[in-house]
CSV table of C-alpha atoms and ligand atoms in Angstrom, one decimal:
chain,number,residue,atom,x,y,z
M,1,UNK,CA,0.0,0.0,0.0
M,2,UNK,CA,1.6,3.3,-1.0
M,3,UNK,CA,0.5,7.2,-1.7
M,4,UNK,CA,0.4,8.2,-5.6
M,5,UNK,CA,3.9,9.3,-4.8
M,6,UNK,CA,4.1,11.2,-7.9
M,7,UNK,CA,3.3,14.9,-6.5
M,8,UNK,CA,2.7,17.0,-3.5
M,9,UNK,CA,0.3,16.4,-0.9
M,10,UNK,CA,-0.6,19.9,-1.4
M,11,UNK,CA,-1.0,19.1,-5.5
M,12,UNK,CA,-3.8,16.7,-5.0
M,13,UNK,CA,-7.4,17.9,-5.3
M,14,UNK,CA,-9.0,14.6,-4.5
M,15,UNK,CA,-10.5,14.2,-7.3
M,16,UNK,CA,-11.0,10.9,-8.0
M,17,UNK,CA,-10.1,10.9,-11.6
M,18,UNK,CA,-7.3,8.2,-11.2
M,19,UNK,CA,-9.2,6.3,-9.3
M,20,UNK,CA,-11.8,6.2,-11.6
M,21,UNK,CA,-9.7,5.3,-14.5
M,22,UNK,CA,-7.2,2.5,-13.2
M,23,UNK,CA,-7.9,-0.7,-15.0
M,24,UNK,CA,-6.4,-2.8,-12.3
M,25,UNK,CA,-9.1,-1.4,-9.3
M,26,UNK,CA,-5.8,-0.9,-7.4
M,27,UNK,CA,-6.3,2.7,-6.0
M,28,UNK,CA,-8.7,3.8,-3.0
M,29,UNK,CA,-9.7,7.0,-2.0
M,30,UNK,CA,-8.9,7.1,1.9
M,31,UNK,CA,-9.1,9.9,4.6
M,32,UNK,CA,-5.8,11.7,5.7
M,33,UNK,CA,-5.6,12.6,9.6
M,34,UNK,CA,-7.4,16.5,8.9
M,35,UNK,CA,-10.2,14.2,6.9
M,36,UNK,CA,-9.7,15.0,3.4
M,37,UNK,CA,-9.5,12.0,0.6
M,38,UNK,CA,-6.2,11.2,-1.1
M,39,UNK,CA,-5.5,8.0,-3.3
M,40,UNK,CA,-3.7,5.2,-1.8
M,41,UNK,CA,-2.4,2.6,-4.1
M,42,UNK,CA,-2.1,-1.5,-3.7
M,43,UNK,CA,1.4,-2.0,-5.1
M,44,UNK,CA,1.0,-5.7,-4.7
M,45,UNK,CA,-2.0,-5.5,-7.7
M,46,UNK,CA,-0.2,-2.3,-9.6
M,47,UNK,CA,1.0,-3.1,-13.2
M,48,UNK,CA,2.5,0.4,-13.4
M,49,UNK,CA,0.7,1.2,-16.8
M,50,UNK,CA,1.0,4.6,-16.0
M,51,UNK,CA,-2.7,5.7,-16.1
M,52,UNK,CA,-3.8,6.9,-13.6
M,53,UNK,CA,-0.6,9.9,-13.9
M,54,UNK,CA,-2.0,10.4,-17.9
M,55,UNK,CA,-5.2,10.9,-16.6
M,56,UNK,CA,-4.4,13.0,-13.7
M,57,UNK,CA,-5.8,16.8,-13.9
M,58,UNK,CA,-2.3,18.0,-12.7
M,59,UNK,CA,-0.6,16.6,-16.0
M,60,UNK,CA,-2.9,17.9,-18.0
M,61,UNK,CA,-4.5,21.2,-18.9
M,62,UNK,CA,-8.4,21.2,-19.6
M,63,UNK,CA,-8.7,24.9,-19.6
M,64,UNK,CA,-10.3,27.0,-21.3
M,65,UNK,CA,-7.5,30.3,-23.1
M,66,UNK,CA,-10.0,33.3,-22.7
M,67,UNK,CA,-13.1,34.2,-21.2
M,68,UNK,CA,-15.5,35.2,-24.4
M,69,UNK,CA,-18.5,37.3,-22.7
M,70,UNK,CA,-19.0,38.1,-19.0
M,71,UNK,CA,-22.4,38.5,-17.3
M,72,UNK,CA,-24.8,39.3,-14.3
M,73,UNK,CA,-27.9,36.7,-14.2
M,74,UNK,CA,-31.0,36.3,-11.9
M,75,UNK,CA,-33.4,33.7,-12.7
M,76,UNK,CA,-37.0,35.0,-13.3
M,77,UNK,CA,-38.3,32.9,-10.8
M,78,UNK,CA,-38.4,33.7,-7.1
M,79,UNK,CA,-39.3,30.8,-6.1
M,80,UNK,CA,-35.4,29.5,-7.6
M,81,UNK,CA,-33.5,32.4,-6.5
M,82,UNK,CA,-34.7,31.8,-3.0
M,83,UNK,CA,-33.2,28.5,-2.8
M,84,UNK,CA,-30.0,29.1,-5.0
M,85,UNK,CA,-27.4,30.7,-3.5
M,86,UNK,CA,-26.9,33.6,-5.9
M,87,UNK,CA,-28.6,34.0,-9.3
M,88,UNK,CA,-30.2,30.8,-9.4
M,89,UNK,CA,-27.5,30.1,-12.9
M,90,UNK,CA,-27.3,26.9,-12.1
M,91,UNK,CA,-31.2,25.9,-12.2
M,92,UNK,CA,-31.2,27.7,-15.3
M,93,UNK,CA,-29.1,26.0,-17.0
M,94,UNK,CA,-29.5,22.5,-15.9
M,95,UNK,CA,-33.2,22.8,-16.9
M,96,UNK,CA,-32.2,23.2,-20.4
M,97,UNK,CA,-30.4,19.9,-19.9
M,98,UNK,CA,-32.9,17.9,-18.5
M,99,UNK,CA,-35.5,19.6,-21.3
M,100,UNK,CA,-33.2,17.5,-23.8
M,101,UNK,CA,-34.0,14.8,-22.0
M,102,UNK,CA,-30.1,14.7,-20.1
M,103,UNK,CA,-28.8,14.1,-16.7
M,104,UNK,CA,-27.4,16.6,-14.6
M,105,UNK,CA,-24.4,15.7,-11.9
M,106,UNK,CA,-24.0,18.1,-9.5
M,107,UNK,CA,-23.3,18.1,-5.1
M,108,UNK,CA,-25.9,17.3,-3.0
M,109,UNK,CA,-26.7,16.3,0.3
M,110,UNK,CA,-27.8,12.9,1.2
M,111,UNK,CA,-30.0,11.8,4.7
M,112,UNK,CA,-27.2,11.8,6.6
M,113,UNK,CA,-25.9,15.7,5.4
M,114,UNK,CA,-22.9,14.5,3.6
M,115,UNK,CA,-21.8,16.5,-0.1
M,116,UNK,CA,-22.3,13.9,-2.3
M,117,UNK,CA,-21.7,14.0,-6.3
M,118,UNK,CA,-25.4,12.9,-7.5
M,119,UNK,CA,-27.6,13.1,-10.6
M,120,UNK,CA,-30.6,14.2,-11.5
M,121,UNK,CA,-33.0,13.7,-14.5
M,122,UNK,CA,-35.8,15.7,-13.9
M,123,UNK,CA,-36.7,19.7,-13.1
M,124,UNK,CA,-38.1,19.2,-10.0
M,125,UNK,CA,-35.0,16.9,-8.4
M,126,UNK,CA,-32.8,19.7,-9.7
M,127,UNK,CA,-33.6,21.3,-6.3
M,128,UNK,CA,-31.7,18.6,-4.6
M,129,UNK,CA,-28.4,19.9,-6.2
M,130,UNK,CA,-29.6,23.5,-5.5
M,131,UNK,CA,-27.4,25.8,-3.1
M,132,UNK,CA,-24.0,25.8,-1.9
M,133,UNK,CA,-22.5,23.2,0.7
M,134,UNK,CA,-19.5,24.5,2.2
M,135,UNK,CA,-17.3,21.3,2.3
M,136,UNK,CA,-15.7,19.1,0.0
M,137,UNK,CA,-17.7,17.2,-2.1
M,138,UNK,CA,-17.3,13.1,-2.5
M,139,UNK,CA,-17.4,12.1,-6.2
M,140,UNK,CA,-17.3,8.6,-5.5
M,141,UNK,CA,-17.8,6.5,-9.2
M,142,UNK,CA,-19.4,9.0,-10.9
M,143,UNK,CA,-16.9,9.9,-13.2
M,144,UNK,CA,-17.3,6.1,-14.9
M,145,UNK,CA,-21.1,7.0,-14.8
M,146,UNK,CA,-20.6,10.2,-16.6
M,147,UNK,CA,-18.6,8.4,-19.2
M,148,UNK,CA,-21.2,5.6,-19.8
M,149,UNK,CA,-24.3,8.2,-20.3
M,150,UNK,CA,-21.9,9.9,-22.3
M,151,UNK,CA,-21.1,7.2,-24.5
M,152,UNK,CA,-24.4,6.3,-24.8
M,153,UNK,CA,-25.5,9.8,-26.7
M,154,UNK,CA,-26.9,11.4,-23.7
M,155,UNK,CA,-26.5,14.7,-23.1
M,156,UNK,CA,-24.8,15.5,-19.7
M,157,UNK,CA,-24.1,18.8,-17.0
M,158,UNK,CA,-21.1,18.3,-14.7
M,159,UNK,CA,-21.7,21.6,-12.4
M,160,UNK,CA,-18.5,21.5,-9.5
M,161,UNK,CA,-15.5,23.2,-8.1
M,162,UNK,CA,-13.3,23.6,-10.9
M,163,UNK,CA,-10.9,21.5,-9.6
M,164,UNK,CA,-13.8,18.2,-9.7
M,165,UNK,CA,-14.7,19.9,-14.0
M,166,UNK,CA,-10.8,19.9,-14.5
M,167,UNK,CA,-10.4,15.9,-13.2
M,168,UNK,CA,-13.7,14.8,-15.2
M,169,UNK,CA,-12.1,16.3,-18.3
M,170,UNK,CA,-8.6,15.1,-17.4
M,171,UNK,CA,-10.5,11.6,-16.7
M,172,UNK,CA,-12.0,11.5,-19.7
M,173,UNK,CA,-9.4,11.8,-22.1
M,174,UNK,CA,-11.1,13.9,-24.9
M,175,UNK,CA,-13.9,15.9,-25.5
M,176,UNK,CA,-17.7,14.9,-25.7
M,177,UNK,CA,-20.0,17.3,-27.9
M,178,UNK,CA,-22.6,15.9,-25.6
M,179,UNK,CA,-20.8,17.2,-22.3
M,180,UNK,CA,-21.5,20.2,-21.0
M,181,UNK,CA,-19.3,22.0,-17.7
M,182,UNK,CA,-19.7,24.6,-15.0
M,183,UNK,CA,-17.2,25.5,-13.1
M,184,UNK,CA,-18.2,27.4,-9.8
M,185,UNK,CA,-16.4,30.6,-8.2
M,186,UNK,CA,-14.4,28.5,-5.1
M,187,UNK,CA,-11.9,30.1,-2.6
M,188,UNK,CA,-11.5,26.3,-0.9
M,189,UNK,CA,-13.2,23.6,0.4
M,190,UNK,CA,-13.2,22.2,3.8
M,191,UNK,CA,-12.4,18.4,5.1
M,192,UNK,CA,-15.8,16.5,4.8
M,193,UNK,CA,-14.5,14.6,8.3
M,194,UNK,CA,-14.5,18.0,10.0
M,195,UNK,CA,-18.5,18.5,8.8
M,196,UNK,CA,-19.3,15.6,9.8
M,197,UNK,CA,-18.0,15.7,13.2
M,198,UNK,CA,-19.4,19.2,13.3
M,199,UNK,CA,-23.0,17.8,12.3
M,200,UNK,CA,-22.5,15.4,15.3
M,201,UNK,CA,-21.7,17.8,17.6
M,202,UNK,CA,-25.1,20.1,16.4
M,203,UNK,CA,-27.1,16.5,17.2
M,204,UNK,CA,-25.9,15.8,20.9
M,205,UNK,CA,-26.2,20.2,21.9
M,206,UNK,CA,-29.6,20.2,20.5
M,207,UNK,CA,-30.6,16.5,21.3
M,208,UNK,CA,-32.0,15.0,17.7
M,209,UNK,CA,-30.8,14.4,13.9
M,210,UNK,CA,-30.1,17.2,11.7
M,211,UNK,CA,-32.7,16.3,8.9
M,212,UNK,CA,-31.7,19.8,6.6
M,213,UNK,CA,-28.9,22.2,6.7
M,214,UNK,CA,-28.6,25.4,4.2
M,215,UNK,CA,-25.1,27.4,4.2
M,216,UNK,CA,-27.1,30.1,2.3
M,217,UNK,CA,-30.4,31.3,3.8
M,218,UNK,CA,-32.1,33.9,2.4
M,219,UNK,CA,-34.8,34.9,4.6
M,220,UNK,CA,-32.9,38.0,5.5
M,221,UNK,CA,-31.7,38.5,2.0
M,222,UNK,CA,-29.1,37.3,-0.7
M,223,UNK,CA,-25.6,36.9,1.7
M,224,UNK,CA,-23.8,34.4,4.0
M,225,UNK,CA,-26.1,33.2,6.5
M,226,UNK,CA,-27.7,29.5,6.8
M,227,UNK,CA,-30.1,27.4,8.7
M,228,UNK,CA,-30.0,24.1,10.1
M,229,UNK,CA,-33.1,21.6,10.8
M,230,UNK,CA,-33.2,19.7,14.2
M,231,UNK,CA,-36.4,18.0,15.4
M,232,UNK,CA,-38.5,20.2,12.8
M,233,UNK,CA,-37.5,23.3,14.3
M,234,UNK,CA,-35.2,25.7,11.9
M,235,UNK,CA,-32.3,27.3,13.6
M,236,UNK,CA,-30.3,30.4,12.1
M,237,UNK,CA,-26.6,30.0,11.7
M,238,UNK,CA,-25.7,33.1,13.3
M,239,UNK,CA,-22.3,34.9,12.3
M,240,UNK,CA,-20.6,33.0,15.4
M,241,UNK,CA,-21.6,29.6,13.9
M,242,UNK,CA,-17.8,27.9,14.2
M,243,UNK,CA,-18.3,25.8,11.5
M,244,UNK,CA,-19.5,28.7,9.1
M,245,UNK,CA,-17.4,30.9,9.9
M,246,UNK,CA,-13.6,29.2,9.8
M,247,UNK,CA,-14.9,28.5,6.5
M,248,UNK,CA,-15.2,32.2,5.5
M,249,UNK,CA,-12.1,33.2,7.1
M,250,UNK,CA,-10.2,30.5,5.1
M,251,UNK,CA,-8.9,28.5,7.8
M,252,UNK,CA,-9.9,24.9,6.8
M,253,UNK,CA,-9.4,23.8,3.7
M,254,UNK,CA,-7.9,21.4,1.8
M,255,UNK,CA,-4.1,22.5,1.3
M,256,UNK,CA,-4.1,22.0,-2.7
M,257,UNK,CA,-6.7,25.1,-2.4
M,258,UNK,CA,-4.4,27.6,-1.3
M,259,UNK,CA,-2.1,26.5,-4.5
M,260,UNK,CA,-5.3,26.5,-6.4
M,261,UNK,CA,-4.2,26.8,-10.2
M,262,UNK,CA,-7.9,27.3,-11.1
M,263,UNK,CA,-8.2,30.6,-9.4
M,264,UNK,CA,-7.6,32.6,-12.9
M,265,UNK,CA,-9.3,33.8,-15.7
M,266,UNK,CA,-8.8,31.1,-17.5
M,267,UNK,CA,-11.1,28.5,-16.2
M,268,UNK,CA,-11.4,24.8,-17.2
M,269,UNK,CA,-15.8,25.0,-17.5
M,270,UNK,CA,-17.9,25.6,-21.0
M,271,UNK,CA,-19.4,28.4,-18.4
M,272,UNK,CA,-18.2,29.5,-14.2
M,273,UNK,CA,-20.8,30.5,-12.3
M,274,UNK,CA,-20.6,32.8,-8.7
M,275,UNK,CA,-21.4,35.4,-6.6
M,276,UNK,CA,-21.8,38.8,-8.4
M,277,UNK,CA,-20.4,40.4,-4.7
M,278,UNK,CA,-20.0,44.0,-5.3
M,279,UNK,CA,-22.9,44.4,-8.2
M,280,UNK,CA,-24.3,47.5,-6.5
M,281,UNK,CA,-21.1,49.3,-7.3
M,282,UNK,CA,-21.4,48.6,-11.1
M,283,UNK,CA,-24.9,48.3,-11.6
M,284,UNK,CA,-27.0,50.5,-9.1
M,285,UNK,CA,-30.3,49.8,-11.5
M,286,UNK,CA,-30.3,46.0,-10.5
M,287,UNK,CA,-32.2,44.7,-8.3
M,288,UNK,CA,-30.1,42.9,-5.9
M,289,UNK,CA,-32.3,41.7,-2.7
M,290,UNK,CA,-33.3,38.2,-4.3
M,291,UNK,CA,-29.4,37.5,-5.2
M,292,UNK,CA,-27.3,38.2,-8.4
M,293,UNK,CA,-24.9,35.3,-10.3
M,294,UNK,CA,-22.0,36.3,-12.3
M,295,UNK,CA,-21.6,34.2,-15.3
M,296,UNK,CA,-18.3,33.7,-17.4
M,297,UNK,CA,-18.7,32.3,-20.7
M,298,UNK,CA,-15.5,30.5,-21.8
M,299,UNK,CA,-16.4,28.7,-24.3
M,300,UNK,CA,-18.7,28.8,-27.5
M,301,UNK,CA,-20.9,26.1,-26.2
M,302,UNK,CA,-21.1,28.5,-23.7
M,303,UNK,CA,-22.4,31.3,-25.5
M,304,UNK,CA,-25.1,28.8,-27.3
M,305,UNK,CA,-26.2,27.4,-23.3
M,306,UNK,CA,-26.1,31.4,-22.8
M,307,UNK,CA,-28.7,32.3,-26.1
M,308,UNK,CA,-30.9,29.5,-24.9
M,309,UNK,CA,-31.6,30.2,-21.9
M,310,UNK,CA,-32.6,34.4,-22.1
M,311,UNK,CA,-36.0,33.7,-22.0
M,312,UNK,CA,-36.2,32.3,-18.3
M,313,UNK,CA,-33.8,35.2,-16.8
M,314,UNK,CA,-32.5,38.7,-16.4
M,315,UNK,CA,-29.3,38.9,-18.1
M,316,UNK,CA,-27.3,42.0,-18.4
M,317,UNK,CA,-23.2,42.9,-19.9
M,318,UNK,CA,-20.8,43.3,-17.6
M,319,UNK,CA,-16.7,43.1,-17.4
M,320,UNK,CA,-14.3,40.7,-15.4
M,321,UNK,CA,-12.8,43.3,-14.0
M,322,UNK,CA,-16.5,44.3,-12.1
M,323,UNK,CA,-17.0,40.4,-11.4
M,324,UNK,CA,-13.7,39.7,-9.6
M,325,UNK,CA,-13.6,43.0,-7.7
M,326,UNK,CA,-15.3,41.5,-4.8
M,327,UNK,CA,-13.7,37.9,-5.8
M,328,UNK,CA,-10.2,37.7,-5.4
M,329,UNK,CA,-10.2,34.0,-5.9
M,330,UNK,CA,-10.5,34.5,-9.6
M,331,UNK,CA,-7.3,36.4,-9.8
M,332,UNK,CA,-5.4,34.4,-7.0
M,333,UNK,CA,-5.6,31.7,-4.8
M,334,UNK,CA,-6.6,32.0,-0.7
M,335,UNK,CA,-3.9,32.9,1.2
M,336,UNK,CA,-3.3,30.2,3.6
M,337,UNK,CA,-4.0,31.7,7.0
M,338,UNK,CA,-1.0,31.0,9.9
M,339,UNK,CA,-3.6,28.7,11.9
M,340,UNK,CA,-5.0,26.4,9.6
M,341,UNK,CA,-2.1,23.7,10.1
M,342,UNK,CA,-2.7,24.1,13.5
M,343,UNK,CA,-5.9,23.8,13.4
M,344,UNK,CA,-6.1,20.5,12.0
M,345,UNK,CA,-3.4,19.5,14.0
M,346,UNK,CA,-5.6,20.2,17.1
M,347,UNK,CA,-8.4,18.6,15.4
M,348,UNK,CA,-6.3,15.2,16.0
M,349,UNK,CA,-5.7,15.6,19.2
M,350,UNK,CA,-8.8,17.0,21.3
M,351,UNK,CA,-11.8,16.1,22.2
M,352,UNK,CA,-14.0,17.3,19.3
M,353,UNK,CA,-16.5,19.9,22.4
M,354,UNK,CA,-12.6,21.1,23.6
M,355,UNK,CA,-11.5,21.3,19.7
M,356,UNK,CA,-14.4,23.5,18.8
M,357,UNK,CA,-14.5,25.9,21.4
M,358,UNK,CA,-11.1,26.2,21.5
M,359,UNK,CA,-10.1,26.4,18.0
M,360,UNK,CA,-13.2,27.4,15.9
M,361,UNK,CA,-15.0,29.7,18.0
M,362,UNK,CA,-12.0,32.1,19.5
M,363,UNK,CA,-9.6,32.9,17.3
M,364,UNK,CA,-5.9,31.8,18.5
M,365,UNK,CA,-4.6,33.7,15.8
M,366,UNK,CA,-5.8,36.7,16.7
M,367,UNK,CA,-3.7,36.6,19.6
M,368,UNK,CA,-1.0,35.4,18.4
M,369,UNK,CA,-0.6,38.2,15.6
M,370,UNK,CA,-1.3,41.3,18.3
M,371,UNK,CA,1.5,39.4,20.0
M,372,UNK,CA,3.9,40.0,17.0
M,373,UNK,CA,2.6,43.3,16.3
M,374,UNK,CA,3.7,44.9,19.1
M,375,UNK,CA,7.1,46.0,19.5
M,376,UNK,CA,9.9,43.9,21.2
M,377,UNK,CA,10.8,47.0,23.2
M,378,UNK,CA,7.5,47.8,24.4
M,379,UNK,CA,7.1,44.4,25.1
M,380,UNK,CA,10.5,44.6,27.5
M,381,UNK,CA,8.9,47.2,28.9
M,382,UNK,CA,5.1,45.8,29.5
M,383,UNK,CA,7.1,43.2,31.4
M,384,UNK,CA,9.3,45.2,33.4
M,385,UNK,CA,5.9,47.4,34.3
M,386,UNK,CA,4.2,44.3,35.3
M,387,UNK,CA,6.8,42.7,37.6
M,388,UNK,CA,7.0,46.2,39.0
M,389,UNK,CA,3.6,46.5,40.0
M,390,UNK,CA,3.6,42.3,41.3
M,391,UNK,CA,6.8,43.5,43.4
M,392,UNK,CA,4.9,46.6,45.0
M,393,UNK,CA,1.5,44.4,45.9
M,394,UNK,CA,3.6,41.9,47.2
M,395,UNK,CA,6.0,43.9,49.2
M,396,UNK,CA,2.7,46.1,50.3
M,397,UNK,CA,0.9,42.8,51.6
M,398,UNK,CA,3.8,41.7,53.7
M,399,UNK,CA,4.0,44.6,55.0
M,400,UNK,CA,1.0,44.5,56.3
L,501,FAD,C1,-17.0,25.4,-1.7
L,501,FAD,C2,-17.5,26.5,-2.5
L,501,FAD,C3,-16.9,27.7,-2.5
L,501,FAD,C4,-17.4,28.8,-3.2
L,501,FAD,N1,-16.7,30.0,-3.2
L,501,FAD,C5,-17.2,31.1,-3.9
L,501,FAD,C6,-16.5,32.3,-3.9
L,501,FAD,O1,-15.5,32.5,-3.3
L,501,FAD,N2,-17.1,33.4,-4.6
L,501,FAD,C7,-18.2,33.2,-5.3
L,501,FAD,O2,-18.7,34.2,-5.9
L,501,FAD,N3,-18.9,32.0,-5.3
L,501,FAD,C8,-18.4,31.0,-4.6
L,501,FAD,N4,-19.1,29.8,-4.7
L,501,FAD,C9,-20.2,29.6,-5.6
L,501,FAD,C10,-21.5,30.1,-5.0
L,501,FAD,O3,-21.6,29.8,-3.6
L,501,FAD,C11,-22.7,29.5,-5.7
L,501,FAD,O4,-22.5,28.1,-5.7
L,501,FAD,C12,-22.8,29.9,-7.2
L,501,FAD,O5,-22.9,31.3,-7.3
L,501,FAD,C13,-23.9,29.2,-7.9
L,501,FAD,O6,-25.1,29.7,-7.4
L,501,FAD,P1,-26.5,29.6,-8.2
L,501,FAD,O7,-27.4,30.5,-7.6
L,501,FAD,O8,-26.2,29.7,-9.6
L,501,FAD,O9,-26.9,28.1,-8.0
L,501,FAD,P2,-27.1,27.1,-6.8
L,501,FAD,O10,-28.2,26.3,-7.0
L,501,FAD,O11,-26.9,27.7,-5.5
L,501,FAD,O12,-25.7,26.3,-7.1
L,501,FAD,C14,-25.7,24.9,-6.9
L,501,FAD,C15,-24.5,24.4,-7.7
L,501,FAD,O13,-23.3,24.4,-6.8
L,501,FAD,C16,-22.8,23.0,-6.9
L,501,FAD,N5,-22.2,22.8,-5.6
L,501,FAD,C17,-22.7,23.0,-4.3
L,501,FAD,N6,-21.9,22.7,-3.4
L,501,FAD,C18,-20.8,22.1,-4.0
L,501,FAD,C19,-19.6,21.5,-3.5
L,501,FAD,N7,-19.3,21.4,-2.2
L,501,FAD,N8,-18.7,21.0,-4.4
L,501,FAD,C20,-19.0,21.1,-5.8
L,501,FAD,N9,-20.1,21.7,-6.3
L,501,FAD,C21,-21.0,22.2,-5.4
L,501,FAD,C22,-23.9,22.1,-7.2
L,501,FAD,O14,-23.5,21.0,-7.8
L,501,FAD,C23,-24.7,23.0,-8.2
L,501,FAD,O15,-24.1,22.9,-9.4
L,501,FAD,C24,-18.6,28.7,-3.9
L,501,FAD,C25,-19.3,27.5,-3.9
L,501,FAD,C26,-18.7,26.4,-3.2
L,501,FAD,C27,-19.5,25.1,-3.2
C-alpha cells in the first residue's frame, strides 16, 4: 500500500479521476488525519501502466484560453433564486439539460448531510443539487457513470468546483460534444470529516438528527447566512456559527486550495458560475435583494447554453474586472492563513467539544498576531511594568 507518490500532498485535489480510471481497481480513496481523501495505491495489484498519472488533472490542462462574454444573471423565478445561493444560474441552466432529456451531476446532500456527487433527471429533483455546501464534495464513481451516459448519446451537465470539472475532463481523455461543464467561483473547500463531526456535535447540543442544513439562507436576504433543521425546528446559523465561519475566514481547507491553479481567468468550464459580490457598485439599477450570479462564458458552447436560456432570466453585460472586484479567488488563490495547520493539528488531538470551542470559535490567531505586532521594546517594557507593580503588591501585603 503506497500514496500516488508522484506529487505533493498539497498538488492533490482529490479528485478521483485516477481512481476512476485505473484498470487494475488498485487505487482507494482514503481519509488523511485532517479528513480530506487522497488515493492510496495497492502496489501488490499495480501493473505500473501509468494511467492513472496520464489521466491526472495535474498533467494535463483542460482549460479554457479566454473568457469570451462576462455577465450578471438572476433567474425570473423567485421561487429559484430563493433557494440558489446567488442568481439561481445553475437551475437555469440544468433545466435546459434535462428539457433534452439529459442528466445533470452536480453536489448534493444525502440523509445523513454528507456532499455527495449525484444526478438528476428531472426539473423538479434539480432542487436537490440546489445551493452551496461549504465542504468538499465526494465524487465517488461518478466519473465512470458520466462516461457511460456519455457514451451512450446522452446529453450530460457536470456543475463543481473547478478542480472536480478539471479531473472529469482530465478523466475523460477527450472531449464529448454531448458534455456540458460549470465550473463554480471557489476560494476552498473544507475536510468532509471535520463536517461531519461538526454535524454530530449540532445533534448531541440540541438532542435530535439534523434532517436539513442550508449554508445560504435567504430569509434576511441574498448573503452568508444559513439554517439548520433539528427536530423540525429551523435554527439560524448566526455569524458565530464555528463551523460557518472558519470556512469564511479561510482556515480549513484542503491545502491543494491555497495553491489553487484554477483561481484565474482562465477556467477549465464551458461556463463559471458565482457570486456577483460588489454588483451594487457597477450596476446600481439592478435589483439585488433576491441575489445576483455572475456568469463567465468560456467557451462557444457556452455562449449557445447562454442564447438559450434568455427567455427564463434577467441577463445584463458586464466586465471581469467588475466580477472579480469583490472575488479575489479569480485572480489568486486564498492565502493560507498562519492557523489552519494548527488547526487541523488540534483537530487530532482534542476532544471534538474542547476542539471546537477552543479552536473554531476564539480565534488563536488573533492573539498570536497582536502578539507579533507589538514592538519587542514595548514588550520589555510591559514586562518590566508588570513585575514592578507584582513587586509593590507583594511587598505592600507583607508589609502588612
Ligand atoms: C466550496 C464553495 C466555495 C465557493 N466560493 C465562492 C466564492 O469564493 N465566490 C463566489 O462568488 N462564489 C463561490 N461559490 C459559488 C456560489 O456559492 C454558488 O454556488 C454559485 O454562485 C452558484 O449559485 P447559483 O445561484 O447559480 O446556483 P445554486 O443552485 O446555489 O448552485 C448549486 C451548484 O453548486 C454546486 N455545488 C454546491 N456545493 C458544492 C460543492 N461542495 N462542491 C461542488 N459543487 C457544489 C452544485 O453542484 C450546483 O451545481 C462557492 C461554492 C462552493 C461550493
Amino acid at each position: 500500500m503506497a500514496n500516488i507518490s508522484i506529487y505533493k500532498k498539497e498538488h492533490c485535489f482529490g479528485c478521483t479521476a485516477c481512481y476512476n480510471v485505473c484498470p487494475q481497481d488498485c487505487i482507494t480513496m482514503e481519509f488523511d488525519n485532517e479528513g480530506f481523501k487522497f488515493p492510496i495505491v495497492y502496489k501488490s495489484a499495480c501493473i505500473n501502466c501509468g494511467v492513472c498519472v496520464i489521466h491526472c488533472p495535474i498533467t494535463n490542462d483542460f482549460i479554457n484560453k479566454e473568457i469570451k462574454q462576462c455577465f450578471g444573471l438572476i433567474h425570473d423565478s423567485s421561487e429559484i433564486t430563493n433557494k440558489s445561493a446567488s442568481g439561481g444560474a445553475f437551475t437555469a441552466i440544468a433545466d435546459l439539460v434535462i428539457q433534452q432529456e439529459g442528466i445533470v451531476y452536480g453536489c448534493g446532500f444525502n440523509d445523513d448531510i454528507e456532499a455527495i456527487t449525484m444526478s438528476v433527471d428531472n426539473a423538479e429533483d434539480v432542487s436537490k443539487l440546489r445551493g452551496s455546501k461549504y465542504v468538499q464534495c465526494d465524487n465517488l464513481s461518478q466519473y465512470s457513470e458520466i462516461k457511460k451516459q456519455l457514451n451512450l448519446g446522452i446529453e450530460v451537465l457536470y456543475a463543481s468546483t473547478p478542480c472536480n470539472v478539471s479531473g472529469l475532463k482530465a478523466f475523460l481523455g477527450k472531449n464529448f460534444s454531448n458534455l456540458t461543464t460549470v465550473d463554480l467561483f471557489c476560494h476552498g473547500v473544507p475536510s468532509p470529516v471535520l463536517f461531519n463531526k461538526y454535524i454530530q456535535w449540532l445533534e448531541k447540543k440540541y438532542n435530535g438528527k439534523v434532517t436539513e442544513y442550508s449554508f445560504r439562507d435567504k430569509k434576511y436576504g441574498w448573503g452568508t447566512q444559513g439554517h439548520f433543521t433539528i427536530r423540525g425546528k429551523s435554527r439560524i446559523l448566526y455569524g458565530t456559527d464555528p463551523y460557518y465561519n472558519s470556512f469564511l475566514q479561510a482556515k480549513t481547507y484542503r491545502l491543494s486550495c491555497y495553491e489553487c491553479k484554477f483561481a484565474s481567468d482562465k477556467r477549465p468550464g464551458d461556463i463559471s458560475i458565482g457570486d456577483f459580490w460588489g454588483v451594487e457598485h457597477f450596476h446600481p439599477e439592478i435589483d439585488t435583494t433576491r441575489g445576483v450570479s455572475a456568469i463567465l462564458i468560456n467557451t462557444e458552447k457556452g455562449i449557445s447554453i447562454k442564447q438559450r436560456m434568455e427567455c427564463k432570466v434577467t441577463l445584463f453585460e458586464t466586465s471581469f474586472d467588475n466580477i472579480s472586484f469583490l472575488n479575489k479567488q479569480l485572480v489568486y488563490p486564498t492565502i493560507k492563513p498562519q492557523i489552519r495547520d494548527l488547526i487541523y493539528l488540534k483537530f487530532q488531538e482534542l476532544d471534538f467539544n474542547k476542539f471546537i470551542h477552543e479552536y473554531l470559535f476564539s480565534s488563536p490567531e488573533i492573539t498570536i498576531k497582536i502578539k507579533q505586532l507589538i514592538p519587542t521594546k514595548l514588550k520589555v517594557y510591559i514586562r518590566k511594568i508588570s513585575s514592578l507593580v507584582v513587586n509593590k503588591t507583594k511587598n505592600r501585603s507583607e508589609k502588612r
